[in-house]
Amino acid sequence: MRKTMMAILTLCLSTTLALPSSALDYTIDAPGDPEYGKPTSIEVVHTADGGAKKNEDVSKNAAMIPPGFGTPSADTRGTGTYLTPDLAPGGAPVPGAVINGSGSAVITPGTQITSDSRPPASTGFTQVTDDLYYSGGHLGTLKIPAIDLSVKIYEGTGSSTLKKGVGHFEETSIWDGNVALATHNRGVNDHFGEIHTLEIGDKVTLTTKLGTRTYKVVSVEKVNENDTSGLSPSSNDQVTMYTCVRNQRDNRWKVVAVAA
């Protein structure tokens, strides 16, 4: 009996080893034609008038925030401002009604739509361009007779710039509107060391390649070092001057002179 069992086991083992190796191979097939979500840019969009359009952007890039309650365009279909203005067609829209969701048709109610419409400028601003530099690399000259000051103006407010003269805050205008300047109040280049002694009505003269303009001092005040109000655009033509307050690291002198 024992010999019979051994013979059967030997036969089974021989049969198993005789199977071809391919019998152990296997594959995992991907499902055919999976149902993924369809891109919204090619979906058919059914409009209110019963029609249908294809290839119309219905993503959040074209989504609009409705106008405010009670505004002139509050009840006008298809008006509002873009939810994501940086991604919207044509870039960030100006305030006003948006007609048919198109960034090229942004209007303010009551105005005429034109291809080159621009929002009206509310402040003066003159950008620094290459043609406004003098051959010496400066942008102009600042003169304040009351403190016997005549100094050249250079772009930027870094330490290397302030070693040469008065620095111009790059984000501000260089002619129309608010021209903001800064420099040291002590040391070799203490050009603004005495601006806090100026009196209301003292004259300030700015000369650039765009011309010469005279201003009169309207305010002299001590402000916190974090005060940046003097860098804001202005509808007035003015010069705003900043410098440190001696022995008061947290404060600054701020002098404003408005065109006479």
PDB file of C-alpha atoms in Angstrom:
ATOM      1  CA  MET A   1       0.000   0.000   0.000  1.00  0.00           C
ATOM      2  CA  ARG A   2       2.800   2.332   0.901  1.00  0.00           C
ATOM      3  CA  LYS A   3       4.535   1.650  -2.398  1.00  0.00           C
ATOM      4  CA  THR A   4       1.281   2.399  -4.245  1.00  0.00           C
ATOM      5  CA  MET A   5       0.919   5.834  -2.530  1.00  0.00           C
ATOM      6  CA  MET A   6       4.515   6.755  -3.331  1.00  0.00           C
ATOM      7  CA  ALA A   7       3.939   5.868  -6.965  1.00  0.00           C
ATOM      8  CA  ILE A   8       0.837   8.090  -7.145  1.00  0.00           C
ATOM      9  CA  LEU A   9       2.650  11.086  -5.580  1.00  0.00           C
ATOM     10  CA  THR A  10       5.573  10.649  -7.947  1.00  0.00           C
ATOM     11  CA  LEU A  11       3.189  10.613 -10.939  1.00  0.00           C
ATOM     12  CA  CYS A  12       1.398  13.816  -9.768  1.00  0.00           C
ATOM     13  CA  LEU A  13       4.693  15.642  -9.289  1.00  0.00           C
ATOM     14  CA  SER A  14       5.921  14.594 -12.715  1.00  0.00           C
ATOM     15  CA  THR A  15       2.701  15.802 -14.319  1.00  0.00           C
ATOM     16  CA  THR A  16       2.996  19.241 -12.616  1.00  0.00           C
ATOM     17  CA  LEU A  17       6.588  19.757 -13.759  1.00  0.00           C
ATOM     18  CA  ALA A  18       5.621  18.826 -17.279  1.00  0.00           C
ATOM     19  CA  LEU A  19       3.225  21.824 -17.616  1.00  0.00           C
ATOM     20  CA  PRO A  20       4.517  24.519 -20.001  1.00  0.00           C
ATOM     21  CA  SER A  21       5.844  27.700 -18.333  1.00  0.00           C
ATOM     22  CA  SER A  22       3.343  29.804 -20.275  1.00  0.00           C
ATOM     23  CA  ALA A  23       0.579  28.464 -18.124  1.00  0.00           C
ATOM     24  CA  LEU A  24       1.853  30.675 -15.275  1.00  0.00           C
ATOM     25  CA  ASP A  25       1.807  33.899 -17.313  1.00  0.00           C
ATOM     26  CA  TYR A  26      -0.990  36.432 -16.804  1.00  0.00           C
ATOM     27  CA  THR A  27      -1.972  39.957 -17.877  1.00  0.00           C
ATOM     28  CA  ILE A  28      -4.260  42.644 -16.483  1.00  0.00           C
ATOM     29  CA  ASP A  29      -6.151  44.319 -19.266  1.00  0.00           C
ATOM     30  CA  ALA A  30      -7.391  47.901 -18.848  1.00  0.00           C
ATOM     31  CA  PRO A  31     -11.152  48.344 -19.221  1.00  0.00           C
ATOM     32  CA  GLY A  32     -12.182  49.276 -22.693  1.00  0.00           C
ATOM     33  CA  ASP A  33     -13.414  52.812 -23.419  1.00  0.00           C
ATOM     34  CA  PRO A  34     -13.594  54.127 -19.827  1.00  0.00           C
ATOM     35  CA  GLU A  35     -16.192  56.822 -19.082  1.00  0.00           C
ATOM     36  CA  TYR A  36     -14.083  59.802 -18.055  1.00  0.00           C
ATOM     37  CA  GLY A  37     -15.616  63.230 -17.546  1.00  0.00           C
ATOM     38  CA  LYS A  38     -15.924  65.240 -20.751  1.00  0.00           C
ATOM     39  CA  PRO A  39     -14.106  68.594 -21.053  1.00  0.00           C
ATOM     40  CA  THR A  40     -16.565  71.414 -20.427  1.00  0.00           C
ATOM     41  CA  SER A  41     -15.012  73.451 -23.253  1.00  0.00           C
ATOM     42  CA  ILE A  42     -16.591  71.131 -25.849  1.00  0.00           C
ATOM     43  CA  GLU A  43     -19.927  70.479 -24.208  1.00  0.00           C
ATOM     44  CA  VAL A  44     -23.018  71.808 -25.890  1.00  0.00           C
ATOM     45  CA  VAL A  45     -24.315  74.807 -23.978  1.00  0.00           C
ATOM     46  CA  HIS A  46     -28.042  75.411 -24.223  1.00  0.00           C
ATOM     47  CA  THR A  47     -28.814  79.115 -24.121  1.00  0.00           C
ATOM     48  CA  ALA A  48     -31.905  80.881 -22.807  1.00  0.00           C
ATOM     49  CA  ASP A  49     -33.242  81.502 -26.299  1.00  0.00           C
ATOM     50  CA  GLY A  50     -33.434  77.796 -27.031  1.00  0.00           C
ATOM     51  CA  GLY A  51     -30.308  77.665 -29.152  1.00  0.00           C
ATOM     52  CA  ALA A  52     -27.101  75.756 -28.529  1.00  0.00           C
ATOM     53  CA  LYS A  53     -23.431  76.646 -28.819  1.00  0.00           C
ATOM     54  CA  LYS A  54     -20.278  74.550 -28.885  1.00  0.00           C
ATOM     55  CA  ASN A  55     -16.750  75.330 -27.677  1.00  0.00           C
ATOM     56  CA  GLU A  56     -18.049  77.919 -25.233  1.00  0.00           C
ATOM     57  CA  ASP A  57     -16.013  78.302 -22.055  1.00  0.00           C
ATOM     58  CA  VAL A  58     -18.264  77.434 -19.128  1.00  0.00           C
ATOM     59  CA  SER A  59     -15.458  76.943 -16.609  1.00  0.00           C
ATOM     60  CA  LYS A  60     -14.745  79.203 -13.638  1.00  0.00           C
ATOM     61  CA  ASN A  61     -12.535  81.292 -15.946  1.00  0.00           C
ATOM     62  CA  ALA A  62     -15.685  82.737 -17.476  1.00  0.00           C
ATOM     63  CA  ALA A  63     -17.795  82.806 -14.307  1.00  0.00           C
ATOM     64  CA  MET A  64     -18.995  86.225 -13.200  1.00  0.00           C
ATOM     65  CA  ILE A  65     -20.010  87.713  -9.865  1.00  0.00           C
ATOM     66  CA  PRO A  66     -23.430  89.384 -10.211  1.00  0.00           C
ATOM     67  CA  PRO A  67     -23.597  93.190  -9.967  1.00  0.00           C
ATOM     68  CA  GLY A  68     -24.465  94.700  -6.599  1.00  0.00           C
ATOM     69  CA  PHE A  69     -28.091  94.964  -5.583  1.00  0.00           C
ATOM     70  CA  GLY A  70     -29.629  98.223  -6.771  1.00  0.00           C
ATOM     71  CA  THR A  71     -26.870  99.036  -9.287  1.00  0.00           C
ATOM     72  CA  PRO A  72     -27.782 100.179 -12.848  1.00  0.00           C
ATOM     73  CA  SER A  73     -26.988  96.738 -14.291  1.00  0.00           C
ATOM     74  CA  ALA A  74     -28.328  94.643 -11.381  1.00  0.00           C
ATOM     75  CA  ASP A  75     -31.214  93.237 -13.442  1.00  0.00           C
ATOM     76  CA  THR A  76     -29.365  92.985 -16.759  1.00  0.00           C
ATOM     77  CA  ARG A  77     -28.685  89.442 -17.915  1.00  0.00           C
ATOM     78  CA  GLY A  78     -25.025  88.563 -18.445  1.00  0.00           C
ATOM     79  CA  THR A  79     -23.561  91.408 -16.406  1.00  0.00           C
ATOM     80  CA  GLY A  80     -21.108  91.366 -13.526  1.00  0.00           C
ATOM     81  CA  THR A  81     -17.386  91.057 -12.849  1.00  0.00           C
ATOM     82  CA  TYR A  82     -15.169  88.020 -13.435  1.00  0.00           C
ATOM     83  CA  LEU A  83     -14.755  85.582 -10.562  1.00  0.00           C
ATOM     84  CA  THR A  84     -11.140  84.991 -11.622  1.00  0.00           C
ATOM     85  CA  PRO A  85     -10.081  88.243 -13.361  1.00  0.00           C
ATOM     86  CA  ASP A  86      -6.485  87.075 -13.965  1.00  0.00           C
ATOM     87  CA  LEU A  87      -7.765  84.112 -15.984  1.00  0.00           C
ATOM     88  CA  ALA A  88     -10.707  85.798 -17.649  1.00  0.00           C
ATOM     89  CA  PRO A  89     -10.777  86.409 -21.418  1.00  0.00           C
ATOM     90  CA  GLY A  90      -8.860  89.564 -22.190  1.00  0.00           C
ATOM     91  CA  GLY A  91      -7.391  89.874 -18.695  1.00  0.00           C
ATOM     92  CA  ALA A  92      -8.764  91.749 -15.710  1.00  0.00           C
ATOM     93  CA  PRO A  93     -11.851  93.749 -16.638  1.00  0.00           C
ATOM     94  CA  VAL A  94     -12.560  97.289 -15.535  1.00  0.00           C
ATOM     95  CA  PRO A  95     -15.562  97.939 -13.285  1.00  0.00           C
ATOM     96  CA  GLY A  96     -18.855  98.023 -15.144  1.00  0.00           C
ATOM     97  CA  ALA A  97     -21.181  95.766 -17.085  1.00  0.00           C
ATOM     98  CA  VAL A  98     -19.870  92.752 -18.996  1.00  0.00           C
ATOM     99  CA  ILE A  99     -21.870  92.090 -22.136  1.00  0.00           C
ATOM    100  CA  ASN A 100     -22.245  88.451 -23.258  1.00  0.00           C
ATOM    101  CA  GLY A 101     -19.385  87.404 -21.013  1.00  0.00           C
ATOM    102  CA  SER A 102     -16.816  89.014 -23.268  1.00  0.00           C
ATOM    103  CA  GLY A 103     -13.839  90.879 -21.816  1.00  0.00           C
ATOM    104  CA  SER A 104     -13.726  93.004 -24.952  1.00  0.00           C
ATOM    105  CA  ALA A 105     -17.161  94.464 -24.235  1.00  0.00           C
ATOM    106  CA  VAL A 106     -16.679  95.764 -20.719  1.00  0.00           C
ATOM    107  CA  ILE A 107     -18.552  99.018 -20.325  1.00  0.00           C
ATOM    108  CA  THR A 108     -19.904 101.338 -17.703  1.00  0.00           C
ATOM    109  CA  PRO A 109     -23.654 101.916 -18.191  1.00  0.00           C
ATOM    110  CA  GLY A 110     -24.288 105.094 -20.131  1.00  0.00           C
ATOM    111  CA  THR A 111     -21.013 105.044 -22.091  1.00  0.00           C
ATOM    112  CA  GLN A 112     -20.418 104.117 -25.709  1.00  0.00           C
ATOM    113  CA  ILE A 113     -18.723 100.816 -26.481  1.00  0.00           C
ATOM    114  CA  THR A 114     -15.609 101.155 -28.609  1.00  0.00           C
ATOM    115  CA  SER A 115     -12.794  98.762 -29.387  1.00  0.00           C
ATOM    116  CA  ASP A 116     -10.252 100.883 -27.522  1.00  0.00           C
ATOM    117  CA  SER A 117     -12.339 102.045 -24.550  1.00  0.00           C
ATOM    118  CA  ARG A 118     -10.251 102.756 -21.449  1.00  0.00           C
ATOM    119  CA  PRO A 119     -11.341 103.752 -17.958  1.00  0.00           C
ATOM    120  CA  PRO A 120     -10.915 107.485 -17.378  1.00  0.00           C
ATOM    121  CA  ALA A 121      -7.747 108.408 -15.522  1.00  0.00           C
ATOM    122  CA  SER A 122      -8.495 109.631 -12.017  1.00  0.00           C
ATOM    123  CA  THR A 123      -4.922 110.467 -11.052  1.00  0.00           C
ATOM    124  CA  GLY A 124      -1.874 111.936 -12.735  1.00  0.00           C
ATOM    125  CA  PHE A 125       1.045 109.624 -13.355  1.00  0.00           C
ATOM    126  CA  THR A 126       4.161 109.793 -15.524  1.00  0.00           C
ATOM    127  CA  GLN A 127       6.115 106.576 -15.971  1.00  0.00           C
ATOM    128  CA  VAL A 128       9.907 106.678 -15.950  1.00  0.00           C
ATOM    129  CA  THR A 129      11.141 105.838 -19.450  1.00  0.00           C
ATOM    130  CA  ASP A 130      14.612 105.692 -20.978  1.00  0.00           C
ATOM    131  CA  ASP A 131      14.195 109.008 -22.772  1.00  0.00           C
ATOM    132  CA  LEU A 132      13.707 110.844 -19.438  1.00  0.00           C
ATOM    133  CA  TYR A 133      17.251 110.161 -18.225  1.00  0.00           C
ATOM    134  CA  TYR A 134      19.950 112.793 -18.562  1.00  0.00           C
ATOM    135  CA  SER A 135      23.398 111.792 -19.854  1.00  0.00           C
ATOM    136  CA  GLY A 136      24.674 111.686 -16.261  1.00  0.00           C
ATOM    137  CA  GLY A 137      22.128 109.010 -15.357  1.00  0.00           C
ATOM    138  CA  HIS A 138      19.857 111.231 -13.267  1.00  0.00           C
ATOM    139  CA  LEU A 139      16.170 112.024 -13.812  1.00  0.00           C
ATOM    140  CA  GLY A 140      16.099 115.632 -12.736  1.00  0.00           C
ATOM    141  CA  THR A 141      17.077 118.236 -10.178  1.00  0.00           C
ATOM    142  CA  LEU A 142      15.379 119.255  -6.922  1.00  0.00           C
ATOM    143  CA  LYS A 143      15.893 122.747  -5.514  1.00  0.00           C
ATOM    144  CA  ILE A 144      14.718 124.118  -2.140  1.00  0.00           C
ATOM    145  CA  PRO A 145      16.051 127.677  -1.671  1.00  0.00           C
ATOM    146  CA  ALA A 146      14.960 127.929   1.993  1.00  0.00           C
ATOM    147  CA  ILE A 147      17.527 125.292   3.018  1.00  0.00           C
ATOM    148  CA  ASP A 148      20.012 126.094   0.231  1.00  0.00           C
ATOM    149  CA  LEU A 149      19.487 122.706  -1.446  1.00  0.00           C
ATOM    150  CA  SER A 150      20.157 121.806  -5.070  1.00  0.00           C
ATOM    151  CA  VAL A 151      20.532 118.067  -5.712  1.00  0.00           C
ATOM    152  CA  LYS A 152      20.120 115.580  -8.552  1.00  0.00           C
ATOM    153  CA  ILE A 153      17.434 112.886  -8.524  1.00  0.00           C
ATOM    154  CA  TYR A 154      18.182 109.233  -9.312  1.00  0.00           C
ATOM    155  CA  GLU A 155      15.881 106.261  -9.802  1.00  0.00           C
ATOM    156  CA  GLY A 156      15.459 103.977  -6.786  1.00  0.00           C
ATOM    157  CA  THR A 157      16.011 104.333  -3.058  1.00  0.00           C
ATOM    158  CA  GLY A 158      18.777 101.802  -2.425  1.00  0.00           C
ATOM    159  CA  SER A 159      21.912 102.723  -0.470  1.00  0.00           C
ATOM    160  CA  SER A 160      24.057 102.933  -3.604  1.00  0.00           C
ATOM    161  CA  THR A 161      21.565 105.379  -5.153  1.00  0.00           C
ATOM    162  CA  LEU A 162      21.342 107.594  -2.086  1.00  0.00           C
ATOM    163  CA  LYS A 163      25.132 107.966  -2.117  1.00  0.00           C
ATOM    164  CA  LYS A 164      24.746 109.911  -5.366  1.00  0.00           C
ATOM    165  CA  GLY A 165      21.815 112.157  -4.476  1.00  0.00           C
ATOM    166  CA  VAL A 166      18.072 112.031  -3.858  1.00  0.00           C
ATOM    167  CA  GLY A 167      16.283 108.767  -4.634  1.00  0.00           C
ATOM    168  CA  HIS A 168      12.994 108.498  -6.518  1.00  0.00           C
ATOM    169  CA  PHE A 169      10.496 105.862  -5.347  1.00  0.00           C
ATOM    170  CA  GLU A 170      10.130 103.685  -8.443  1.00  0.00           C
ATOM    171  CA  GLU A 171       6.402 103.059  -7.950  1.00  0.00           C
ATOM    172  CA  THR A 172       5.564 106.770  -8.057  1.00  0.00           C
ATOM    173  CA  SER A 173       5.272 109.302 -10.862  1.00  0.00           C
ATOM    174  CA  ILE A 174       8.228 111.339 -12.090  1.00  0.00           C
ATOM    175  CA  TRP A 175       6.225 114.345 -13.278  1.00  0.00           C
ATOM    176  CA  ASP A 176       2.405 114.491 -13.220  1.00  0.00           C
ATOM    177  CA  GLY A 177       0.710 113.513  -9.974  1.00  0.00           C
ATOM    178  CA  ASN A 178       2.708 112.525  -6.902  1.00  0.00           C
ATOM    179  CA  VAL A 179       6.520 112.456  -7.153  1.00  0.00           C
ATOM    180  CA  ALA A 180       7.914 110.748  -4.034  1.00  0.00           C
ATOM    181  CA  LEU A 181      11.559 111.235  -3.043  1.00  0.00           C
ATOM    182  CA  ALA A 182      13.843 110.170  -0.197  1.00  0.00           C
ATOM    183  CA  THR A 183      17.435 110.545   0.979  1.00  0.00           C
ATOM    184  CA  HIS A 184      19.626 110.712   4.087  1.00  0.00           C
ATOM    185  CA  ASN A 185      19.390 113.272   6.871  1.00  0.00           C
ATOM    186  CA  ARG A 186      22.961 112.989   8.134  1.00  0.00           C
ATOM    187  CA  GLY A 187      26.459 112.158   6.957  1.00  0.00           C
ATOM    188  CA  VAL A 188      28.133 113.354   3.769  1.00  0.00           C
ATOM    189  CA  ASN A 189      24.911 113.108   1.745  1.00  0.00           C
ATOM    190  CA  ASP A 190      22.507 114.662   4.259  1.00  0.00           C
ATOM    191  CA  HIS A 191      20.489 116.373   1.523  1.00  0.00           C
ATOM    192  CA  PHE A 192      17.234 116.171   3.525  1.00  0.00           C
ATOM    193  CA  GLY A 193      18.837 116.917   6.859  1.00  0.00           C
ATOM    194  CA  GLU A 194      16.903 120.173   7.208  1.00  0.00           C
ATOM    195  CA  ILE A 195      13.582 119.517   5.461  1.00  0.00           C
ATOM    196  CA  HIS A 196      11.818 119.365   8.818  1.00  0.00           C
ATOM    197  CA  THR A 197      12.626 123.070   9.264  1.00  0.00           C
ATOM    198  CA  LEU A 198      10.675 124.066   6.150  1.00  0.00           C
ATOM    199  CA  GLU A 199       7.658 126.275   6.657  1.00  0.00           C
ATOM    200  CA  ILE A 200       4.273 126.319   4.976  1.00  0.00           C
ATOM    201  CA  GLY A 201       4.604 128.208   1.700  1.00  0.00           C
ATOM    202  CA  ASP A 202       8.341 127.548   1.146  1.00  0.00           C
ATOM    203  CA  LYS A 203       9.118 126.901  -2.507  1.00  0.00           C
ATOM    204  CA  VAL A 204      10.301 123.620  -4.019  1.00  0.00           C
ATOM    205  CA  THR A 205      11.354 123.375  -7.669  1.00  0.00           C
ATOM    206  CA  LEU A 206      11.503 120.182  -9.720  1.00  0.00           C
ATOM    207  CA  THR A 207      13.224 120.120 -13.106  1.00  0.00           C
ATOM    208  CA  THR A 208      13.063 117.142 -15.476  1.00  0.00           C
ATOM    209  CA  LYS A 209      13.227 116.715 -19.230  1.00  0.00           C
ATOM    210  CA  LEU A 210       9.484 117.377 -19.199  1.00  0.00           C
ATOM    211  CA  GLY A 211       9.937 120.870 -17.814  1.00  0.00           C
ATOM    212  CA  THR A 212      10.294 122.845 -14.575  1.00  0.00           C
ATOM    213  CA  ARG A 213       7.521 123.017 -11.973  1.00  0.00           C
ATOM    214  CA  THR A 214       7.341 125.058  -8.762  1.00  0.00           C
ATOM    215  CA  TYR A 215       5.604 123.756  -5.632  1.00  0.00           C
ATOM    216  CA  LYS A 216       4.764 125.198  -2.221  1.00  0.00           C
ATOM    217  CA  VAL A 217       5.117 123.303   1.059  1.00  0.00           C
ATOM    218  CA  VAL A 218       1.706 122.470   2.550  1.00  0.00           C
ATOM    219  CA  SER A 219       2.657 120.082   5.369  1.00  0.00           C
ATOM    220  CA  VAL A 220       5.622 119.037   7.515  1.00  0.00           C
ATOM    221  CA  GLU A 221       4.934 116.113   9.842  1.00  0.00           C
ATOM    222  CA  LYS A 222       6.570 113.283  11.745  1.00  0.00           C
ATOM    223  CA  VAL A 223       5.163 109.863  10.803  1.00  0.00           C
ATOM    224  CA  ASN A 224       5.804 106.233  11.656  1.00  0.00           C
ATOM    225  CA  GLU A 225       8.451 104.399   9.625  1.00  0.00           C
ATOM    226  CA  ASN A 226       5.713 102.188   8.147  1.00  0.00           C
ATOM    227  CA  ASP A 227       3.799 105.148   6.745  1.00  0.00           C
ATOM    228  CA  THR A 228       3.480 104.748   2.966  1.00  0.00           C
ATOM    229  CA  SER A 229       0.658 107.204   2.368  1.00  0.00           C
ATOM    230  CA  GLY A 230       3.081 109.511   0.594  1.00  0.00           C
ATOM    231  CA  LEU A 231       3.575 106.931  -2.162  1.00  0.00           C
ATOM    232  CA  SER A 232      -0.062 106.876  -3.281  1.00  0.00           C
ATOM    233  CA  PRO A 233      -1.043 108.347  -6.671  1.00  0.00           C
ATOM    234  CA  SER A 234      -2.572 111.801  -6.532  1.00  0.00           C
ATOM    235  CA  SER A 235      -4.741 113.954  -8.754  1.00  0.00           C
ATOM    236  CA  ASN A 236      -2.661 116.904  -7.523  1.00  0.00           C
ATOM    237  CA  ASP A 237       0.803 117.627  -8.890  1.00  0.00           C
ATOM    238  CA  GLN A 238       2.931 117.347  -5.784  1.00  0.00           C
ATOM    239  CA  VAL A 239       6.299 116.331  -4.361  1.00  0.00           C
ATOM    240  CA  THR A 240       6.421 114.125  -1.244  1.00  0.00           C
ATOM    241  CA  MET A 241       9.756 113.932   0.582  1.00  0.00           C
ATOM    242  CA  TYR A 242      10.800 111.383   3.220  1.00  0.00           C
ATOM    243  CA  THR A 243      13.851 111.188   5.466  1.00  0.00           C
ATOM    244  CA  CYS A 244      14.767 109.695   8.843  1.00  0.00           C
ATOM    245  CA  VAL A 245      14.325 111.473  12.160  1.00  0.00           C
ATOM    246  CA  ARG A 246      17.608 111.785  14.022  1.00  0.00           C
ATOM    247  CA  ASN A 247      17.878 109.373  16.954  1.00  0.00           C
ATOM    248  CA  GLN A 248      14.332 108.077  16.340  1.00  0.00           C
ATOM    249  CA  ARG A 249      14.617 104.935  14.264  1.00  0.00           C
ATOM    250  CA  ASP A 250      10.867 104.312  14.203  1.00  0.00           C
ATOM    251  CA  ASN A 251       9.928 107.713  12.778  1.00  0.00           C
ATOM    252  CA  ARG A 252      10.269 109.619   9.522  1.00  0.00           C
ATOM    253  CA  TRP A 253       9.900 113.229   8.424  1.00  0.00           C
ATOM    254  CA  LYS A 254       7.327 113.614   5.674  1.00  0.00           C
ATOM    255  CA  VAL A 255       7.092 116.889   3.746  1.00  0.00           C
ATOM    256  CA  VAL A 256       4.497 117.531   1.036  1.00  0.00           C
ATOM    257  CA  ALA A 257       4.660 120.385  -1.458  1.00  0.00           C
ATOM    258  CA  VAL A 258       1.847 121.019  -3.955  1.00  0.00           C
ATOM    259  CA  ALA A 259       2.197 122.723  -7.348  1.00  0.00           C
ATOM    260  CA  ALA A 260       1.761 126.485  -6.979  1.00  0.00           C
TER     261      ALA A 260
END
